[in-house]
Amino acid sequence: MQHPTPTNHSLPLKTSGFRSLAEALDYAAGGETGCNFYNGRGELTEALTYAELREQALELASRLHALGLERGARVALVADTHPHFHVFFFACQYAGLVPVPLPAAVHLGGREAFVAHLRAMLVDSQARVAFAPDSFAAFLAEASEGLELEVSGTLADFADLPRAERLPEPPAPEELAYLQYTSGSTRFPRGTMITQRAVLANLAGILQFGVQIRRGDRFTSWLPYYHDMGLVGLILGPLVSQLSVDYLGTRDFAMRPRVWLKLMSANRSTISFSPPFGYALCARRVRASDLDRFDLSSWRVAGVGAEMIRASWLKRFADALAPAGFSPAAFLPCYGMAECSLAVSFAPLGQGIDVDLLDADVLAQDRHARPASADLDDTRITEFVNCGRPLPDYEVEIRAADGSLVAERECGVIYLRGPSVMSGYANNEEASREALSHDGWLNTGDVGYRAGDSLFITGRAKDLLIINGRNIWPQDLEEVAEQQPEVRAEDASAFSIPGEDGTEVAVLVVQCRERDAFRQADLVERLKQRIQSEFGIACLIELVPLHTLPRTSSGKLSRSGARLDFLRRNGLESRPVLSQELVDRTPHTDAVETSRG
């Protein structure tokens, strides 16, 4: 019977000073800790110590090196939650090759869309070798058909390759550690080039200043390996700190989110991260009868990031799990992106969720984050979560459209400079020039403001709706929908498109569980009135069936995808302008019934 790798080990704790990820694995392999893989029932299926991982990675590295590829050649890895991914990723480190994690999620676009997406990434990354676990082998075979790959397939397809007599020199700090594709929420994903020095610098900051790692810590994760939080935070983070980590598959989490809590309880885990929707899903699925089976009192870091943080979702989670020993002080809001390896800022450890309440009208009209006065009506208040201070050695500036610095509490685009910023986007010089200045400043594309030393994120610059001169954040419209009893978290997506008169028209697409046409009409009318009352704008409401809203490869809702789908459903692909007739007829009932059929 297998047992999970231990929490405690004999190695002196070390989180920095490594020249490469391979060197970090060499050190971790001297201890007893490692990776543990669980199925959807919470049963251990495989335990892989870091010593075993190193041995298997070196074996595979010798076979990869024997292929005679040029140093730095790309190796595409379909990144399902499986130990073979770890082996391939670190084999690349030892072989002087660059791993490229690719999505392992067949979303609602179906097989054809997923295969096309994989193929596009294989081409974009200029992959020379490709790997997939058994469950994704057929997808990879179809996606790579006709491409000039040296080898493509499962681990078994690499097992018979000849071995090289010796391995190349270990990676230098300035060489690439991997290509990390962005989620593609606003455009086709781009491959961020992350060097060994960059990712190790970021990991040192995360482990020392963000989560303040300590002996006796243990990680648990269900995050996808192809997302920066899953790869850097929950694969590389545990290894670089020589700590054990327990993995649950992303699909298994989505089907049975309570297994996450079960593993946290059983293994006395102390650190786990999730986007806000993960906490919301858990809160919705947990039953009162479950609480006696969970003990979350050891959970000291409940990291939250990767998308806009909704304080109300986290409060529901904390309230639901309080009887199981979960402390809301464990919440650790953070901000980051793949272009910075992972993390930029962390809230103070042990603070929990700190919310800044703002005057919504002043924010909408002037983009000024004025604290709400005590007598302000609740409908005129908006809130943002404190994402803390930048990590040491990172500079953050808030800039206006003309590039000038804005004052404290003025909203602007977030720029940053630091040791873990990407080298650029692979094979895309134009995009690299747009994002990176000659002196190393990264245009994040995010909008936010500073209040004292703290950073607050208000949204993506490309997502901002400007309606009748007012700045409306799409998440505010989405939250109005989610407050209705018929609508759940992440069942709404807001965006704008041009109207016939040249102005922008707000659109809110809502996944509707209600089948009765009269109740659908009532929901639409409620939403229109609430939005008109709270934001002073008209909004077109479209109700659609469940599972209609598109998501990115990392699971986030894609507003750009929702906008494109809306245009297609309403015959506006060639002329994306809302006619007054379409606005007036409110196509909610037709959309639900037609799509359902």
Coordinates of C-alpha atoms in Angstrom, one line a residue:
M1 CA 0.0 0.0 0.0
Q2 CA 1.4 3.4 -1.0
H3 CA 1.7 6.2 1.5
P4 CA 2.0 9.9 0.8
T5 CA 5.4 11.5 1.1
P6 CA 6.0 13.0 4.5
T7 CA 5.4 16.5 5.6
N8 CA 8.6 16.8 7.6
H9 CA 12.1 16.0 6.3
S10 CA 15.8 16.3 7.3
L11 CA 17.0 18.9 4.8
P12 CA 17.8 22.4 5.9
L13 CA 15.1 24.7 4.5
K14 CA 16.4 26.6 1.4
T15 CA 14.3 28.8 -0.9
S16 CA 17.0 30.8 -2.8
G17 CA 20.5 30.6 -4.1
F18 CA 19.8 28.1 -6.9
R19 CA 21.2 28.8 -10.3
S20 CA 18.6 26.7 -12.1
L21 CA 15.4 24.6 -11.5
A22 CA 17.5 21.5 -12.1
E23 CA 19.8 22.6 -9.3
A24 CA 16.7 23.1 -7.1
L25 CA 15.6 19.5 -7.8
D26 CA 19.1 18.2 -7.1
Y27 CA 18.8 19.7 -3.6
A28 CA 15.2 18.6 -2.9
A29 CA 16.1 15.1 -4.0
G30 CA 18.3 14.8 -0.9
G31 CA 15.2 14.7 1.3
E32 CA 12.1 12.5 1.7
T33 CA 9.4 14.8 0.4
G34 CA 7.7 14.9 -3.0
C35 CA 4.5 14.9 -5.0
N36 CA 1.3 12.9 -4.3
F37 CA -1.5 12.3 -6.8
Y38 CA -5.1 11.6 -5.8
N39 CA -8.2 10.6 -7.8
G40 CA -11.7 12.1 -7.6
R41 CA -12.5 10.0 -4.6
G42 CA -9.5 11.3 -2.7
E43 CA -7.6 8.1 -3.0
L44 CA -3.8 8.2 -3.4
T45 CA -2.8 6.8 -6.8
E46 CA 0.9 7.6 -6.9
A47 CA 3.5 9.1 -4.6
L48 CA 6.6 10.4 -6.3
T49 CA 9.5 11.6 -4.1
Y50 CA 11.8 14.3 -5.4
A51 CA 14.6 11.7 -5.5
E52 CA 12.5 9.5 -7.7
L53 CA 11.5 12.5 -9.9
R54 CA 15.1 13.4 -10.3
E55 CA 16.1 9.8 -11.3
Q56 CA 13.3 9.5 -13.8
A57 CA 13.9 13.0 -15.3
L58 CA 17.6 12.3 -15.8
E59 CA 16.8 9.0 -17.5
L60 CA 14.4 10.7 -19.9
A61 CA 16.8 13.7 -20.4
S62 CA 19.4 11.4 -21.8
R63 CA 16.9 10.1 -24.4
L64 CA 15.8 13.6 -25.3
H65 CA 19.4 14.8 -25.6
A66 CA 20.2 11.9 -28.0
L67 CA 17.7 13.4 -30.5
G68 CA 20.3 15.9 -31.3
L69 CA 18.0 19.0 -30.9
E70 CA 19.6 22.4 -30.7
R71 CA 19.9 23.8 -27.2
G72 CA 16.7 25.6 -26.2
A73 CA 14.4 23.7 -28.6
R74 CA 10.8 23.7 -27.5
V75 CA 9.1 20.6 -26.0
A76 CA 5.3 20.8 -25.9
L77 CA 3.7 19.1 -22.9
V78 CA 0.0 18.6 -22.6
A79 CA -0.2 19.5 -19.0
D80 CA -2.7 17.2 -17.3
T81 CA -2.4 16.5 -13.6
H82 CA -0.2 13.5 -13.9
P83 CA 3.3 12.6 -12.6
H84 CA 4.6 12.2 -16.2
F85 CA 4.2 15.9 -16.7
H86 CA 6.7 16.5 -13.8
V87 CA 9.1 14.0 -15.3
F88 CA 9.0 15.6 -18.7
F89 CA 9.2 19.2 -17.4
F90 CA 12.4 18.4 -15.4
A91 CA 13.9 16.2 -18.1
C92 CA 13.8 19.3 -20.3
Q93 CA 15.7 21.2 -17.6
Y94 CA 18.5 18.6 -17.5
A95 CA 18.6 18.2 -21.3
G96 CA 18.9 22.0 -22.1
L97 CA 15.5 22.1 -23.7
V98 CA 12.5 24.4 -23.0
P99 CA 9.2 22.9 -21.9
V100 CA 6.0 24.5 -23.1
P101 CA 2.9 23.5 -21.0
L102 CA -0.2 23.3 -23.1
P103 CA -3.9 23.2 -21.9
A104 CA -5.4 19.9 -21.0
A105 CA -9.0 20.9 -20.9
V106 CA -11.6 20.0 -23.5
H107 CA -14.0 22.8 -23.0
L108 CA -17.5 23.3 -24.4
G109 CA -16.2 24.1 -27.8
G110 CA -15.7 20.3 -28.1
R111 CA -13.0 18.1 -29.5
E112 CA -12.6 20.0 -32.8
A113 CA -12.0 23.3 -31.1
F114 CA -9.6 21.8 -28.6
V115 CA -7.5 20.1 -31.2
A116 CA -7.4 23.3 -33.3
H117 CA -6.2 25.2 -30.2
L118 CA -3.5 22.6 -29.5
R119 CA -2.3 22.7 -33.0
A120 CA -2.1 26.5 -33.0
M121 CA 0.0 26.4 -29.9
L122 CA 2.3 23.7 -31.3
V123 CA 2.9 25.9 -34.4
D124 CA 3.2 29.2 -32.4
S125 CA 5.8 27.7 -30.0
Q126 CA 7.7 26.1 -32.8
A127 CA 7.7 22.8 -30.8
R128 CA 10.1 20.1 -32.0
V129 CA 8.9 17.4 -29.6
A130 CA 5.4 16.9 -28.0
F131 CA 4.2 14.8 -25.1
A132 CA 0.7 13.9 -23.8
P133 CA -0.5 11.5 -21.1
D134 CA -2.5 8.6 -22.2
S135 CA -5.8 10.3 -21.7
F136 CA -4.8 13.1 -24.2
A137 CA -2.7 11.1 -26.6
A138 CA -5.4 10.9 -29.3
F139 CA -5.9 14.7 -29.2
L140 CA -2.2 15.3 -29.6
A141 CA -1.9 12.9 -32.4
E142 CA -4.7 14.7 -34.3
A143 CA -3.3 18.2 -33.5
S144 CA 0.2 17.3 -34.6
E145 CA -0.7 15.6 -37.8
G146 CA 1.5 16.9 -40.6
L147 CA 3.8 18.9 -38.3
E148 CA 7.5 18.3 -38.4
L149 CA 8.0 16.9 -34.9
E150 CA 10.9 14.6 -34.0
V151 CA 8.9 12.6 -31.6
S152 CA 5.3 12.9 -30.4
G153 CA 3.3 10.8 -28.0
T154 CA 3.1 9.4 -24.5
L155 CA 6.0 8.5 -22.2
A156 CA 6.0 5.0 -23.7
D157 CA 6.8 6.5 -27.1
F158 CA 10.0 7.9 -25.7
A159 CA 11.0 4.8 -23.7
D160 CA 12.7 3.1 -26.6
L161 CA 14.7 6.0 -27.8
P162 CA 18.5 5.6 -27.5
R163 CA 20.3 7.2 -24.6
A164 CA 23.0 9.8 -24.9
E165 CA 26.3 9.0 -23.2
R166 CA 26.4 12.2 -21.3
L167 CA 24.1 15.2 -20.6
P168 CA 24.8 18.8 -21.7
E169 CA 25.9 21.6 -19.4
P170 CA 23.2 22.6 -16.8
P171 CA 21.1 25.6 -17.7
A172 CA 22.6 29.0 -17.1
P173 CA 20.6 31.6 -15.2
E174 CA 19.9 33.7 -18.3
E175 CA 18.6 30.7 -20.3
L176 CA 14.9 30.0 -20.7
A177 CA 13.3 27.8 -18.0
Y178 CA 10.0 27.4 -19.9
L179 CA 7.4 29.1 -22.1
Q180 CA 4.3 30.0 -20.2
Y181 CA 1.2 30.7 -22.3
T182 CA -1.2 33.4 -21.1
S183 CA -4.8 32.4 -20.6
G184 CA -6.0 34.1 -23.7
S185 CA -8.9 35.9 -22.1
T186 CA -8.6 38.9 -24.4
R187 CA -6.6 37.6 -27.4
F188 CA -4.9 34.4 -28.7
P189 CA -2.6 33.2 -25.9
R190 CA 1.0 34.4 -26.1
G191 CA 4.0 32.5 -24.9
T192 CA 5.9 34.4 -22.2
M193 CA 9.6 33.7 -22.1
I194 CA 10.7 33.1 -18.5
T195 CA 14.4 32.6 -17.7
Q196 CA 15.8 30.5 -14.9
R197 CA 16.9 33.6 -13.1
A198 CA 13.5 35.2 -13.4
V199 CA 11.4 32.3 -12.1
L200 CA 13.8 31.6 -9.2
A201 CA 13.8 35.2 -8.2
N202 CA 10.0 35.2 -8.2
L203 CA 9.8 32.0 -6.2
A204 CA 12.2 33.3 -3.6
G205 CA 10.0 36.4 -3.1
I206 CA 6.8 34.3 -3.0
L207 CA 8.2 31.8 -0.5
Q208 CA 10.1 34.2 1.7
F209 CA 7.8 37.3 1.7
G210 CA 4.4 36.1 0.4
V211 CA 3.6 32.9 2.2
Q212 CA 6.6 33.1 4.5
I213 CA 7.3 29.4 4.2
R214 CA 8.2 27.4 7.3
R215 CA 9.2 23.9 8.3
G216 CA 6.1 21.7 8.6
D217 CA 4.2 23.4 5.7
R218 CA 2.5 21.2 3.2
F219 CA 0.8 22.2 -0.1
T220 CA -2.4 21.0 -1.7
S221 CA -3.5 22.0 -5.2
W222 CA -6.2 21.3 -7.9
L223 CA -4.9 24.1 -10.2
P224 CA -4.2 23.3 -13.8
Y225 CA -0.5 22.8 -14.6
Y226 CA -0.7 25.0 -17.7
H227 CA -1.7 28.1 -15.6
D228 CA 1.0 30.2 -14.0
M229 CA -0.4 29.8 -10.5
G230 CA -0.6 26.1 -10.9
L231 CA 2.9 25.7 -12.6
V232 CA 5.0 28.2 -10.7
G233 CA 3.1 28.4 -7.4
L234 CA 2.1 24.8 -6.9
I235 CA 4.7 22.7 -8.8
L236 CA 7.8 24.7 -8.6
G237 CA 7.0 26.4 -5.3
P238 CA 6.9 23.2 -3.3
L239 CA 9.9 21.7 -5.0
V240 CA 12.1 24.9 -4.5
S241 CA 11.1 24.8 -0.8
Q242 CA 11.6 21.0 -0.5
L243 CA 8.0 20.6 0.7
S244 CA 5.5 17.8 -0.1
V245 CA 2.4 18.7 -2.2
D246 CA -0.9 16.8 -2.8
Y247 CA -2.5 17.1 -6.2
L248 CA -6.2 16.6 -7.2
G249 CA -7.0 16.8 -10.9
T250 CA -8.7 20.0 -12.0
R251 CA -11.6 18.1 -13.6
D252 CA -12.0 16.1 -10.4
F253 CA -12.2 19.3 -8.4
A254 CA -14.8 20.7 -10.7
M255 CA -17.0 17.6 -10.2
R256 CA -16.3 17.0 -6.5
P257 CA -14.9 20.2 -4.9
R258 CA -15.3 18.8 -1.4
V259 CA -12.4 16.4 -2.1
W260 CA -10.1 19.4 -2.0
L261 CA -11.2 20.0 1.6
K262 CA -11.0 16.3 2.4
L263 CA -7.3 16.3 1.3
M264 CA -6.6 19.5 3.2
S265 CA -8.0 17.8 6.3
A266 CA -6.5 14.4 6.0
N267 CA -3.0 15.6 5.3
R268 CA -3.1 18.6 7.6
S269 CA -2.1 20.9 4.7
T270 CA -1.2 24.4 5.5
I271 CA -1.1 26.1 2.0
S272 CA -3.4 26.1 -0.9
F273 CA -4.4 28.6 -3.6
S274 CA -7.5 29.1 -5.7
P275 CA -9.1 31.7 -8.0
P276 CA -12.2 33.2 -6.3
F277 CA -14.5 30.9 -8.3
G278 CA -13.0 27.9 -6.6
Y279 CA -14.0 29.1 -3.2
A280 CA -17.4 30.0 -4.5
L281 CA -17.9 26.6 -5.9
C282 CA -16.9 24.9 -2.7
A283 CA -19.2 27.1 -0.6
R284 CA -22.1 26.2 -2.9
R285 CA -21.4 22.4 -2.7
V286 CA -20.6 22.0 1.0
R287 CA -23.5 20.6 3.1
A288 CA -23.9 21.0 6.8
S289 CA -23.5 17.2 7.2
D290 CA -20.0 17.5 5.7
L291 CA -18.6 19.7 8.3
D292 CA -17.9 17.1 10.9
R293 CA -15.6 15.3 8.3
F294 CA -13.4 18.3 7.8
D295 CA -10.7 19.8 10.0
L296 CA -9.2 22.9 8.3
S297 CA -7.6 24.4 11.4
S298 CA -4.1 23.9 10.0
W299 CA -4.9 25.9 6.8
R300 CA -2.8 29.0 7.4
V301 CA -2.5 30.3 3.8
A302 CA -5.6 30.3 1.6
G303 CA -4.2 32.2 -1.4
V304 CA -6.6 33.9 -3.7
G305 CA -5.8 35.5 -7.1
A306 CA -5.7 34.9 -10.8
E307 CA -8.8 37.0 -11.4
M308 CA -10.8 39.8 -9.9
I309 CA -11.4 39.0 -6.2
R310 CA -15.0 39.1 -5.0
A311 CA -15.0 39.6 -1.2
S312 CA -18.6 38.3 -1.0
W313 CA -17.6 34.9 -2.5
L314 CA -14.8 34.5 0.0
K315 CA -17.1 35.5 2.9
R316 CA -19.6 32.8 2.0
F317 CA -16.7 30.2 1.9
A318 CA -15.4 31.4 5.3
D319 CA -18.9 31.3 6.9
A320 CA -19.7 27.9 5.5
L321 CA -16.4 26.4 6.7
A322 CA -16.0 28.1 10.0
P323 CA -17.5 25.1 11.9
A324 CA -14.7 23.0 10.3
G325 CA -12.0 25.3 11.7
F326 CA -11.3 27.5 8.7
S327 CA -10.2 31.0 9.7
P328 CA -11.0 34.0 7.4
A329 CA -7.6 35.4 8.5
A330 CA -6.0 32.7 6.3
F331 CA -7.1 34.4 3.1
L332 CA -4.1 35.8 1.3
P333 CA -5.1 38.1 -1.6
C334 CA -2.3 38.5 -4.2
Y335 CA -1.8 39.9 -7.7
G336 CA 0.3 38.7 -10.5
M337 CA 0.5 37.4 -14.1
A338 CA 2.4 35.0 -16.3
E339 CA 4.4 37.9 -17.7
C340 CA 6.0 38.4 -14.3
S341 CA 6.5 34.6 -13.8
L342 CA 3.7 34.6 -11.2
A343 CA 3.4 37.1 -8.3
V344 CA 3.7 40.9 -8.1
S345 CA 2.2 41.7 -4.7
F346 CA 0.8 40.0 -1.6
A347 CA -1.5 41.3 1.2
P348 CA -0.1 41.1 4.7
L349 CA -0.1 37.5 6.0
G350 CA -2.8 36.9 8.5
Q351 CA -4.8 40.0 7.6
G352 CA -7.5 38.2 5.6
I353 CA -9.7 40.2 3.2
D354 CA -9.3 44.0 3.5
V355 CA -11.9 45.8 1.5
D356 CA -11.8 49.4 0.3
L357 CA -15.3 50.9 0.0
L358 CA -15.5 53.6 -2.6
D359 CA -18.0 56.1 -3.9
A360 CA -19.1 54.4 -7.1
D361 CA -20.3 57.6 -8.8
V362 CA -17.0 59.4 -8.3
L363 CA -15.1 56.3 -9.6
A364 CA -17.3 56.0 -12.7
Q365 CA -17.1 59.7 -13.6
D366 CA -13.6 60.7 -12.5
R367 CA -11.7 57.4 -12.1
H368 CA -10.9 58.6 -8.6
A369 CA -11.0 56.0 -5.7
R370 CA -12.7 58.2 -3.1
P371 CA -13.6 56.4 0.1
A372 CA -17.4 56.1 0.6
S373 CA -18.9 58.4 3.2
A374 CA -20.9 56.8 6.0
D375 CA -24.2 58.3 4.7
L376 CA -23.8 56.9 1.2
D377 CA -26.5 54.6 0.0
D378 CA -25.3 51.0 -0.5
T379 CA -26.2 51.1 -4.2
R380 CA -23.7 53.9 -4.6
I381 CA -20.8 52.0 -3.1
T382 CA -18.4 49.7 -4.9
E383 CA -15.6 47.7 -3.3
F384 CA -12.1 46.4 -4.2
V385 CA -9.9 44.0 -2.3
N386 CA -6.4 45.1 -1.0
C387 CA -3.8 43.1 -2.9
G388 CA -1.0 44.3 -0.7
R389 CA 2.5 45.6 -1.3
P390 CA 4.8 44.6 -4.2
L391 CA 7.5 42.0 -3.4
P392 CA 10.9 43.4 -2.6
D393 CA 12.9 44.7 -5.6
Y394 CA 9.7 45.3 -7.7
E395 CA 8.7 48.7 -8.8
V396 CA 5.0 49.5 -9.5
E397 CA 3.7 52.6 -11.1
I398 CA 0.1 53.7 -12.0
R399 CA 0.1 55.7 -15.2
A400 CA -2.4 57.8 -17.1
A401 CA -3.1 57.3 -20.8
D402 CA -0.4 59.8 -21.7
G403 CA 2.2 57.9 -19.6
S404 CA 2.3 60.3 -16.8
L405 CA 2.2 59.1 -13.2
V406 CA -1.2 59.6 -11.4
A407 CA -1.8 60.6 -7.8
E408 CA -2.6 58.3 -5.0
R409 CA -6.2 56.9 -5.4
E410 CA -6.3 57.9 -9.0
C411 CA -7.0 54.9 -11.4
G412 CA -4.6 54.2 -14.2
V413 CA -2.8 51.4 -16.0
I414 CA -0.4 49.4 -13.8
Y415 CA 3.2 49.2 -15.0
L416 CA 5.9 47.2 -13.2
R417 CA 9.6 46.4 -13.3
G418 CA 11.4 43.7 -11.4
P419 CA 13.7 40.7 -11.5
S420 CA 11.0 38.2 -12.7
V421 CA 9.6 40.1 -15.7
M422 CA 9.5 38.0 -18.9
S423 CA 12.1 38.4 -21.6
G424 CA 9.2 38.9 -24.1
Y425 CA 6.6 36.9 -26.0
A426 CA 8.1 34.1 -28.0
N427 CA 8.1 34.6 -31.8
N428 CA 6.2 37.8 -31.4
E429 CA 8.4 40.9 -31.5
E430 CA 5.5 43.3 -32.1
A431 CA 3.6 42.2 -29.0
S432 CA 6.9 42.2 -27.0
R433 CA 7.5 45.9 -28.0
E434 CA 3.9 46.8 -27.0
A435 CA 4.3 45.2 -23.6
L436 CA 7.9 45.9 -22.6
S437 CA 9.8 49.2 -22.7
H438 CA 13.5 49.4 -23.5
D439 CA 14.2 50.1 -19.8
G440 CA 12.3 47.0 -18.6
W441 CA 8.9 48.4 -17.7
L442 CA 6.0 46.0 -18.3
N443 CA 2.6 47.3 -19.3
T444 CA 0.3 44.8 -17.5
G445 CA -2.9 46.0 -19.2
D446 CA -4.5 46.0 -15.8
V447 CA -6.1 49.1 -14.2
G448 CA -5.8 49.9 -10.5
Y449 CA -4.8 52.4 -7.9
R450 CA -2.5 52.9 -4.9
A451 CA -3.7 53.7 -1.4
G452 CA -0.7 54.1 0.9
D453 CA 1.5 51.2 0.2
S454 CA -1.3 48.9 -1.0
L455 CA -2.3 48.0 -4.5
F456 CA -5.9 47.6 -5.6
I457 CA -6.9 46.1 -8.9
T458 CA -10.1 47.4 -10.6
G459 CA -10.1 45.4 -13.8
R460 CA -8.5 44.9 -17.3
A461 CA -8.1 48.1 -19.4
K462 CA -9.6 46.3 -22.4
D463 CA -12.7 45.3 -20.4
L464 CA -13.7 48.8 -19.2
L465 CA -17.1 49.9 -20.5
I466 CA -17.5 53.6 -21.2
I467 CA -21.2 54.3 -21.4
N468 CA -22.5 57.9 -21.7
G469 CA -19.2 59.2 -20.3
R470 CA -19.3 56.9 -17.3
N471 CA -16.6 54.3 -16.6
I472 CA -18.4 51.0 -15.8
W473 CA -16.5 47.9 -14.7
P474 CA -18.0 44.8 -16.2
Q475 CA -17.7 42.9 -12.9
D476 CA -20.0 45.4 -11.3
L477 CA -22.8 44.6 -13.8
E478 CA -22.0 40.9 -13.4
E479 CA -22.4 41.1 -9.7
V480 CA -25.8 42.6 -10.0
A481 CA -26.9 39.5 -11.9
E482 CA -25.2 37.2 -9.5
Q483 CA -27.1 38.7 -6.6
Q484 CA -30.4 37.4 -8.1
P485 CA -31.6 34.0 -6.8
E486 CA -31.7 32.5 -10.3
V487 CA -28.1 33.3 -11.0
R488 CA -24.9 31.8 -9.6
A489 CA -21.3 33.0 -9.4
E490 CA -19.7 33.2 -12.9
D491 CA -23.1 32.9 -14.7
A492 CA -22.9 36.4 -16.2
S493 CA -20.6 38.2 -18.6
A494 CA -20.7 42.0 -19.4
F495 CA -19.3 43.9 -22.3
S496 CA -20.2 46.6 -24.7
I497 CA -20.6 47.0 -28.5
P498 CA -21.4 50.0 -30.6
G499 CA -24.9 51.2 -31.1
E500 CA -26.4 52.7 -34.3
D501 CA -25.8 56.2 -33.1
G502 CA -22.1 55.6 -32.5
T503 CA -22.4 55.3 -28.7
E504 CA -21.5 52.2 -26.7
V505 CA -24.3 49.9 -25.5
A506 CA -23.8 47.7 -22.4
V507 CA -24.7 44.0 -22.8
L508 CA -25.1 41.5 -20.0
V509 CA -25.3 37.9 -21.0
V510 CA -26.7 35.7 -18.2
Q511 CA -26.8 31.9 -18.0
C512 CA -30.3 31.2 -16.9
R513 CA -31.5 28.1 -14.9
E514 CA -35.1 29.3 -15.0
R515 CA -37.2 27.7 -17.8
D516 CA -40.5 29.5 -17.2
A517 CA -40.9 32.3 -19.8
F518 CA -42.7 34.6 -17.4
R519 CA -40.1 34.2 -14.7
Q520 CA -37.4 34.8 -17.3
A521 CA -39.1 38.1 -18.3
D522 CA -39.3 39.0 -14.6
L523 CA -35.5 38.4 -14.2
V524 CA -34.7 40.5 -17.2
E525 CA -36.9 43.4 -16.0
R526 CA -35.3 43.2 -12.5
L527 CA -31.8 43.4 -13.9
K528 CA -32.7 46.3 -16.2
Q529 CA -34.2 48.3 -13.3
R530 CA -31.3 47.5 -10.9
I531 CA -28.7 48.5 -13.5
Q532 CA -30.6 51.7 -14.5
S533 CA -31.0 52.6 -10.8
E534 CA -27.4 51.8 -9.7
F535 CA -25.4 52.9 -12.7
G536 CA -27.7 55.2 -14.6
I537 CA -27.3 53.3 -17.9
A538 CA -29.5 51.2 -20.0
C539 CA -28.4 47.6 -20.5
L540 CA -29.4 44.9 -23.0
I541 CA -30.0 41.6 -21.1
E542 CA -29.7 38.3 -23.0
L543 CA -30.5 35.1 -21.2
V544 CA -28.8 31.9 -22.4
P545 CA -28.7 28.3 -21.3
L546 CA -26.2 26.9 -18.8
H547 CA -22.7 26.2 -20.2
T548 CA -23.0 28.8 -22.9
L549 CA -20.5 31.4 -21.6
P550 CA -17.0 30.6 -23.0
R551 CA -14.0 30.1 -20.8
T552 CA -10.2 30.4 -21.3
S553 CA -7.9 27.5 -21.0
S554 CA -7.4 28.3 -17.3
G555 CA -11.1 28.3 -16.6
K556 CA -11.7 32.0 -16.4
L557 CA -14.7 33.5 -18.2
S558 CA -13.7 35.1 -21.4
R559 CA -15.5 38.4 -22.0
S560 CA -14.1 38.7 -25.4
G561 CA -15.4 35.3 -26.2
A562 CA -18.8 36.1 -24.8
R563 CA -18.9 39.2 -26.9
L564 CA -18.0 37.3 -30.1
D565 CA -20.6 34.6 -29.3
F566 CA -23.3 37.3 -28.7
L567 CA -22.5 38.9 -32.1
R568 CA -22.7 35.5 -33.8
R569 CA -26.0 34.6 -32.1
N570 CA -27.6 37.8 -33.2
G571 CA -26.2 37.9 -36.8
L572 CA -23.8 40.8 -36.2
E573 CA -20.5 39.2 -37.1
S574 CA -20.0 41.3 -40.2
R575 CA -21.5 44.5 -38.7
P576 CA -21.0 44.5 -35.0
V577 CA -23.5 47.3 -34.3
L578 CA -26.6 47.0 -32.2
S579 CA -29.7 48.2 -34.0
Q580 CA -32.5 49.8 -32.0
E581 CA -34.8 46.9 -33.1
L582 CA -32.5 44.4 -31.4
V583 CA -32.3 46.5 -28.2
D584 CA -36.0 46.9 -28.1
R585 CA -37.0 43.2 -28.6
T586 CA -34.7 41.9 -25.7
P587 CA -34.0 38.5 -27.2
H588 CA -33.9 36.6 -23.8
T589 CA -36.7 34.0 -24.3
D590 CA -35.7 33.2 -27.9
A591 CA -32.1 32.8 -27.0
V592 CA -32.8 30.4 -24.2
E593 CA -35.3 28.2 -26.1
T594 CA -33.4 28.2 -29.4
S595 CA -30.1 27.2 -27.8
R596 CA -31.7 24.6 -25.7
G597 CA -33.1 22.8 -28.7

